mmCIF file of C-alpha atoms in Angstrom:
data_model
loop_
_atom_site.group_PDB
_atom_site.id
_atom_site.type_symbol
_atom_site.label_atom_id
_atom_site.label_comp_id
_atom_site.label_asym_id
_atom_site.label_seq_id
_atom_site.Cartn_x
_atom_site.Cartn_y
_atom_site.Cartn_z
ATOM 1 C CA MET A 1 103.418 158.515 66.782
ATOM 2 C CA LYS A 2 100.622 160.494 65.764
ATOM 3 C CA ASN A 3 97.489 161.425 67.890
ATOM 4 C CA SER A 4 93.553 160.354 67.069
ATOM 5 C CA LEU A 5 90.858 161.161 68.917
ATOM 6 C CA ASP A 6 87.686 158.573 68.753
ATOM 7 C CA GLY A 7 84.065 158.998 70.830
ATOM 8 C CA ARG A 8 80.965 157.676 70.929
ATOM 9 C CA LEU A 9 77.414 160.058 69.754
ATOM 10 C CA TRP A 10 74.474 159.872 72.522
ATOM 11 C CA LEU A 11 72.095 161.600 72.327
ATOM 12 C CA GLY A 12 70.171 162.293 75.841
ATOM 13 C CA ARG A 13 66.027 163.196 77.146
ATOM 14 C CA SER A 14 65.034 164.385 80.577
ATOM 15 C CA GLU A 15 68.625 163.241 81.936
ATOM 16 C CA HIS A 16 67.690 159.544 79.771
ATOM 17 C CA SER A 17 69.904 157.928 77.410
ATOM 18 C CA PHE A 18 67.737 158.704 74.402
ATOM 19 C CA LEU A 19 69.925 157.359 71.032
ATOM 20 C CA GLY A 20 72.884 155.575 70.112
ATOM 21 C CA LYS A 21 74.474 154.180 67.657
ATOM 22 C CA GLY A 22 73.396 150.114 69.369
ATOM 23 C CA ARG A 23 69.724 151.732 69.158
ATOM 24 C CA ILE A 24 70.248 154.043 65.644
ATOM 25 C CA GLU A 25 71.289 150.265 64.867
ATOM 26 C CA LEU A 26 68.065 148.458 66.230
ATOM 27 C CA LEU A 27 65.940 150.879 64.159
ATOM 28 C CA GLU A 28 67.360 150.139 61.316
ATOM 29 C CA GLN A 29 67.600 146.439 61.550
ATOM 30 C CA ILE A 30 63.398 147.295 62.319
ATOM 31 C CA GLU A 31 62.905 148.829 59.389
ATOM 32 C CA ARG A 32 64.761 145.753 57.276
ATOM 33 C CA THR A 33 63.336 143.420 58.874
ATOM 34 C CA GLY A 34 59.957 144.545 59.532
ATOM 35 C CA SER A 35 59.774 142.089 62.621
ATOM 36 C CA ILE A 36 61.078 143.205 66.226
ATOM 37 C CA SER A 37 62.500 139.707 67.103
ATOM 38 C CA LYS A 38 64.627 139.795 63.223
ATOM 39 C CA ALA A 39 66.378 142.946 64.743
ATOM 40 C CA ALA A 40 66.691 142.104 67.571
ATOM 41 C CA LYS A 41 68.472 138.170 66.710
ATOM 42 C CA ALA A 42 69.915 140.374 63.706
ATOM 43 C CA MET A 43 71.905 142.740 66.090
ATOM 44 C CA GLY A 44 72.655 139.661 68.720
ATOM 45 C CA MET A 45 70.728 140.780 71.529
ATOM 46 C CA SER A 46 67.373 139.214 73.478
ATOM 47 C CA TYR A 47 63.800 139.308 71.610
ATOM 48 C CA LYS A 48 62.648 141.582 75.228
ATOM 49 C CA ALA A 49 66.164 143.701 75.392
ATOM 50 C CA ALA A 50 64.629 144.137 72.171
ATOM 51 C CA TRP A 51 61.516 145.406 72.665
ATOM 52 C CA ASP A 52 62.747 147.258 76.222
ATOM 53 C CA ALA A 53 64.949 149.347 74.744
ATOM 54 C CA VAL A 54 62.142 150.705 71.447
ATOM 55 C CA ASP A 55 59.972 151.570 74.913
ATOM 56 C CA ALA A 56 62.317 153.208 75.878
ATOM 57 C CA MET A 57 62.729 155.263 72.526
ATOM 58 C CA ASN A 58 59.242 156.305 72.572
ATOM 59 C CA ASN A 59 58.877 156.838 76.541
ATOM 60 C CA LEU A 60 61.777 159.789 75.826
ATOM 61 C CA SER A 61 60.327 160.923 72.235
ATOM 62 C CA GLU A 62 57.935 163.280 71.624
ATOM 63 C CA LYS A 63 56.393 160.963 69.105
ATOM 64 C CA PRO A 64 56.392 156.830 68.769
ATOM 65 C CA LEU A 65 59.636 156.111 66.841
ATOM 66 C CA VAL A 66 57.598 152.707 66.208
ATOM 67 C CA GLU A 67 54.880 151.117 65.819
ATOM 68 C CA ARG A 68 53.009 147.735 65.520
ATOM 69 C CA VAL A 69 50.893 147.295 62.362
ATOM 70 C CA THR A 70 48.452 144.032 61.744
ATOM 71 C CA GLY A 71 46.731 141.922 59.201
ATOM 72 C CA GLY A 72 48.510 142.250 55.741
ATOM 73 C CA LYS A 73 50.429 139.581 53.366
ATOM 74 C CA GLY A 74 52.687 138.736 55.872
ATOM 75 C CA GLY A 75 50.451 138.758 59.275
ATOM 76 C CA GLY A 76 51.615 142.021 60.471
ATOM 77 C CA GLY A 77 54.577 143.631 62.481
ATOM 78 C CA THR A 78 56.437 146.115 63.443
ATOM 79 C CA VAL A 79 58.148 149.220 61.563
ATOM 80 C CA LEU A 80 59.296 152.812 61.737
ATOM 81 C CA THR A 81 56.544 155.317 62.034
ATOM 82 C CA PRO A 82 58.060 158.379 59.505
ATOM 83 C CA TYR A 83 58.583 160.545 62.614
ATOM 84 C CA GLY A 84 61.208 157.561 63.693
ATOM 85 C CA LYS A 85 62.706 157.192 60.149
ATOM 86 C CA GLU A 86 63.352 161.301 60.125
ATOM 87 C CA VAL A 87 64.816 160.606 63.203
ATOM 88 C CA VAL A 88 67.267 158.452 62.415
ATOM 89 C CA GLU A 89 68.785 160.619 59.587
ATOM 90 C CA THR A 90 68.407 163.325 61.985
ATOM 91 C CA TYR A 91 70.911 160.824 63.581
ATOM 92 C CA LYS A 92 73.193 160.144 60.769
ATOM 93 C CA VAL A 93 73.678 163.722 60.218
ATOM 94 C CA LEU A 94 74.882 164.647 64.019
ATOM 95 C CA GLN A 95 77.402 161.260 63.936
ATOM 96 C CA GLU A 96 78.622 162.777 60.405
ATOM 97 C CA GLU A 97 79.652 165.934 62.392
ATOM 98 C CA HIS A 98 80.735 164.540 64.955
ATOM 99 C CA ARG A 99 83.016 162.226 63.074
ATOM 100 C CA ARG A 100 84.252 165.806 61.427
ATOM 101 C CA PHE A 101 85.068 167.149 65.138
ATOM 102 C CA LEU A 102 87.038 164.457 66.299
ATOM 103 C CA HIS A 103 89.691 164.289 62.427
ATOM 104 C CA ASN A 104 89.605 168.928 63.608
ATOM 105 C CA LEU A 105 90.440 167.885 66.914
ATOM 106 C CA SER A 106 93.082 165.168 66.229
ATOM 107 C CA LEU A 107 94.599 166.955 63.458
ATOM 108 C CA ARG A 108 95.104 169.633 65.971
ATOM 109 C CA ILE A 109 96.652 168.146 69.393
ATOM 110 C CA ASN A 110 99.194 167.455 67.043
ATOM 111 C CA GLU A 111 100.229 170.214 65.840
ATOM 112 C CA LYS A 112 102.835 171.174 68.648
ATOM 113 C CA ASP A 113 104.554 169.290 71.307
ATOM 114 C CA GLY A 114 102.336 168.746 74.836
ATOM 115 C CA HIS A 115 99.384 168.356 72.110
ATOM 116 C CA LEU A 116 98.107 165.518 75.330
ATOM 117 C CA ARG A 117 98.266 167.770 77.444
ATOM 118 C CA LEU A 118 96.304 171.266 75.280
ATOM 119 C CA LEU A 119 93.251 168.281 74.853
ATOM 120 C CA LYS A 120 93.303 167.666 78.695
ATOM 121 C CA ASN A 121 93.418 171.336 79.662
ATOM 122 C CA MET A 122 90.374 171.445 77.118
ATOM 123 C CA ALA A 123 88.272 169.089 78.578
ATOM 124 C CA MET A 124 88.439 170.483 81.945
ATOM 125 C CA ARG A 125 87.613 174.050 80.650
ATOM 126 C CA VAL A 126 84.622 172.833 79.267
ATOM 127 C CA SER A 127 83.454 171.922 82.524
ATOM 128 C CA ALA A 128 84.327 175.033 83.652
ATOM 129 C CA ARG A 129 82.171 176.670 81.939
ATOM 130 C CA ASN A 130 84.636 178.042 79.546
ATOM 131 C CA GLN A 131 83.119 177.105 75.821
ATOM 132 C CA LEU A 132 81.893 180.787 74.330
ATOM 133 C CA SER A 133 80.241 180.063 71.528
ATOM 134 C CA GLY A 134 80.339 182.650 68.198
ATOM 135 C CA LYS A 135 79.814 183.707 64.654
ATOM 136 C CA VAL A 136 83.344 184.837 63.476
ATOM 137 C CA ILE A 137 83.378 188.001 62.071
ATOM 138 C CA LYS A 138 86.942 188.836 61.306
ATOM 139 C CA ILE A 139 89.840 187.081 59.876
ATOM 140 C CA HIS A 140 92.895 188.801 60.601
ATOM 141 C CA LYS A 141 95.529 186.169 58.485
ATOM 142 C CA GLY A 142 99.757 186.410 58.796
ATOM 143 C CA ALA A 143 102.069 184.728 57.148
ATOM 144 C CA VAL A 144 101.566 181.820 59.757
ATOM 145 C CA ASN A 145 98.723 182.229 62.334
ATOM 146 C CA SER A 146 95.282 184.019 62.244
ATOM 147 C CA GLU A 147 93.587 186.015 64.178
ATOM 148 C CA VAL A 148 89.880 185.055 64.552
ATOM 149 C CA VAL A 149 87.783 187.415 66.531
ATOM 150 C CA LEU A 150 83.701 185.672 67.636
ATOM 151 C CA GLN A 151 80.598 187.918 68.095
ATOM 152 C CA LEU A 152 79.046 186.765 71.200
ATOM 153 C CA GLN A 153 76.305 186.937 73.011
ATOM 154 C CA GLY A 154 75.591 190.979 73.603
ATOM 155 C CA ASN A 155 78.635 193.136 72.250
ATOM 156 C CA ASP A 156 81.289 191.266 73.747
ATOM 157 C CA THR A 157 84.090 189.081 71.152
ATOM 158 C CA VAL A 158 86.649 187.007 72.033
ATOM 159 C CA THR A 159 89.433 187.030 69.672
ATOM 160 C CA ALA A 160 91.835 183.389 68.983
ATOM 161 C CA THR A 161 95.287 182.998 67.442
ATOM 162 C CA ILE A 162 95.541 179.787 65.582
ATOM 163 C CA THR A 163 97.625 178.555 62.803
ATOM 164 C CA ASN A 164 96.806 178.824 59.027
ATOM 165 C CA ASP A 165 96.911 175.149 59.149
ATOM 166 C CA SER A 166 94.171 174.445 60.966
ATOM 167 C CA LEU A 167 92.102 177.798 59.539
ATOM 168 C CA ARG A 168 92.156 175.710 56.719
ATOM 169 C CA ASP A 169 91.892 171.881 58.673
ATOM 170 C CA LEU A 170 87.922 173.025 60.630
ATOM 171 C CA ASP A 171 86.933 175.767 57.371
ATOM 172 C CA ILE A 172 86.739 179.047 58.957
ATOM 173 C CA SER A 173 85.031 181.592 57.413
ATOM 174 C CA ILE A 174 83.367 184.476 58.449
ATOM 175 C CA ASP A 175 79.668 183.756 59.860
ATOM 176 C CA SER A 176 81.048 180.265 60.711
ATOM 177 C CA GLN A 177 79.581 179.726 63.842
ATOM 178 C CA VAL A 178 82.194 177.505 65.734
ATOM 179 C CA THR A 179 82.983 177.647 69.821
ATOM 180 C CA ALA A 180 86.610 179.224 71.534
ATOM 181 C CA LEU A 181 87.642 177.599 74.731
ATOM 182 C CA PHE A 182 89.869 177.929 76.830
ATOM 183 C CA LYS A 183 91.601 176.877 80.825
ATOM 184 C CA ALA A 184 90.894 178.687 83.641
ATOM 185 C CA ASN A 185 94.349 179.561 84.642
ATOM 186 C CA ALA A 186 94.118 181.558 81.454
ATOM 187 C CA VAL A 187 92.186 184.144 82.529
ATOM 188 C CA MET A 188 93.912 186.922 84.027
ATOM 189 C CA LEU A 189 91.365 189.722 86.858
ATOM 190 C CA SER A 190 91.276 192.974 87.933
ATOM 191 C CA THR A 191 89.520 195.417 89.428
ATOM 192 C CA ASP A 192 90.719 198.627 88.099
ATOM 193 C CA PRO A 193 88.308 199.555 85.441
ATOM 194 C CA ASP A 194 91.191 201.119 83.746
ATOM 195 C CA ILE A 195 93.913 198.755 83.299
ATOM 196 C CA LYS A 196 95.894 198.478 80.129
ATOM 197 C CA LEU A 197 97.334 194.993 79.922
ATOM 198 C CA GLY A 198 98.859 194.077 76.553
ATOM 199 C CA VAL A 199 96.441 191.198 75.855
ATOM 200 C CA GLU A 200 93.716 191.162 72.879
ATOM 201 C CA ASN A 201 90.500 189.557 75.025
ATOM 202 C CA ARG A 202 89.267 192.324 77.781
ATOM 203 C CA PHE A 203 85.978 191.242 78.925
ATOM 204 C CA ALA A 204 83.972 193.957 82.035
ATOM 205 C CA GLY A 205 81.886 192.005 83.653
ATOM 206 C CA ARG A 206 81.114 191.251 87.808
ATOM 207 C CA VAL A 207 81.614 188.700 90.063
ATOM 208 C CA GLU A 208 78.849 186.118 90.735
ATOM 209 C CA ARG A 209 80.157 183.338 92.590
ATOM 210 C CA ILE A 210 83.431 182.096 94.193
ATOM 211 C CA SER A 211 84.801 178.753 95.120
ATOM 212 C CA ARG A 212 87.314 178.104 97.353
ATOM 213 C CA GLY A 213 89.319 175.660 97.898
ATOM 214 C CA SER A 214 92.300 175.487 100.507
ATOM 215 C CA VAL A 215 95.006 176.646 98.177
ATOM 216 C CA ASN A 216 92.851 177.481 95.054
ATOM 217 C CA ALA A 217 89.639 179.366 94.117
ATOM 218 C CA GLU A 218 87.662 179.231 90.639
ATOM 219 C CA VAL A 219 85.780 182.618 90.304
ATOM 220 C CA ILE A 220 83.135 183.154 87.829
ATOM 221 C CA VAL A 221 82.737 186.256 86.874
ATOM 222 C CA ALA A 222 79.330 187.257 84.767
ATOM 223 C CA LEU A 223 80.067 189.671 81.549
ATOM 224 C CA ARG A 224 77.245 191.871 80.438
ATOM 225 C CA GLY A 225 76.898 190.279 76.969
ATOM 226 C CA GLY A 226 75.194 187.043 78.902
ATOM 227 C CA ASN A 227 77.957 184.459 78.770
ATOM 228 C CA THR A 228 80.037 183.745 81.839
ATOM 229 C CA ILE A 229 83.385 182.907 82.381
ATOM 230 C CA CYS A 230 85.697 181.360 84.859
ATOM 231 C CA ALA A 231 89.135 182.318 85.453
ATOM 232 C CA GLY A 232 91.645 180.232 88.418
ATOM 233 C CA LEU A 233 93.529 182.158 90.843
ATOM 234 C CA THR A 234 95.184 181.224 94.139
ATOM 235 C CA ASN A 235 93.782 182.398 97.217
ATOM 236 C CA ALA A 236 96.343 184.876 98.040
ATOM 237 C CA ALA A 237 95.519 186.106 94.681
ATOM 238 C CA LEU A 238 92.171 186.160 95.313
ATOM 239 C CA ASP A 239 92.148 188.197 99.089
ATOM 240 C CA GLU A 240 95.100 190.308 97.175
ATOM 241 C CA LEU A 241 92.374 191.432 95.327
ATOM 242 C CA GLY A 242 89.297 191.426 97.552
ATOM 243 C CA LEU A 243 87.267 189.808 95.876
ATOM 244 C CA LYS A 244 83.611 189.402 96.812
ATOM 245 C CA GLU A 245 80.083 188.406 95.140
ATOM 246 C CA LYS A 246 78.696 191.248 92.721
ATOM 247 C CA MET A 247 82.243 192.935 92.740
ATOM 248 C CA ASP A 248 82.532 194.514 89.452
ATOM 249 C CA VAL A 249 85.999 193.605 87.766
ATOM 250 C CA VAL A 250 87.981 193.207 84.537
ATOM 251 C CA ALA A 251 88.871 189.599 82.707
ATOM 252 C CA PHE A 252 91.672 189.515 80.894
ATOM 253 C CA CYS A 253 92.782 186.791 78.261
ATOM 254 C CA LYS A 254 95.826 186.358 75.896
ATOM 255 C CA ALA A 255 94.540 184.385 71.957
ATOM 256 C CA SER A 256 96.856 182.242 71.880
ATOM 257 C CA SER A 257 96.047 181.101 75.312
ATOM 258 C CA ILE A 258 92.418 179.786 72.877
ATOM 259 C CA ILE A 259 91.146 176.950 70.914
ATOM 260 C CA ILE A 260 88.964 176.912 68.009
ATOM 261 C CA GLY A 261 86.239 174.129 68.035
ATOM 262 C CA ILE A 262 83.135 173.021 65.460
ATOM 263 C CA TYR A 263 81.062 171.615 66.536
#
């Protein structure tokens, strides 16, 4: 049985919910009917709830999305402003990109055993800041897998190994804007700047912050190009390395530990 992903797209403003599927449908009904009351009835919601939603959107928007009009054949009504119409169309574009992203992730998690664990790890690493956005500058295609090299901020690069099927399904090519995601325990740290490891990704940086728990610790490393990555290690390993804030370190990560996503 194959797994699939589903999700909702919400846009926020100043930590408040701004636009979602329901509000977009309300705006579309207002545009179609020219009336808040008719739009609310079509949506199966109260007149007050519809106006509350409209007020919230107008208050959070740079320009009003909905306005009252007076006079005319019908004695007036409620319409979308030109900016409101533009916002609806923009949301539809974002919604389509969101749908494509979920579809591509659905393909990715069904590639091999442990797919649900892969998704869980990816979600955890997003919260740990290990999501590096960049532009594809090189693709080394093999018989089964491809190495994809991303240009990050500054002169930093990151290399990911993905299947040729994923390369095709995600429609990745030179200059594509993608995001590399990897979990914290896939990152190895060293204080020796000359150390050599057979690992594709090597990042030079400085320890920005250390969060120590009862057993494990997270180390945030600021890269010279401006990105940050999070490394997870045991407290024993932390003590053995003698890591402290502002210390120069080298971080390593295997290309096979990195997932590529397109938003």
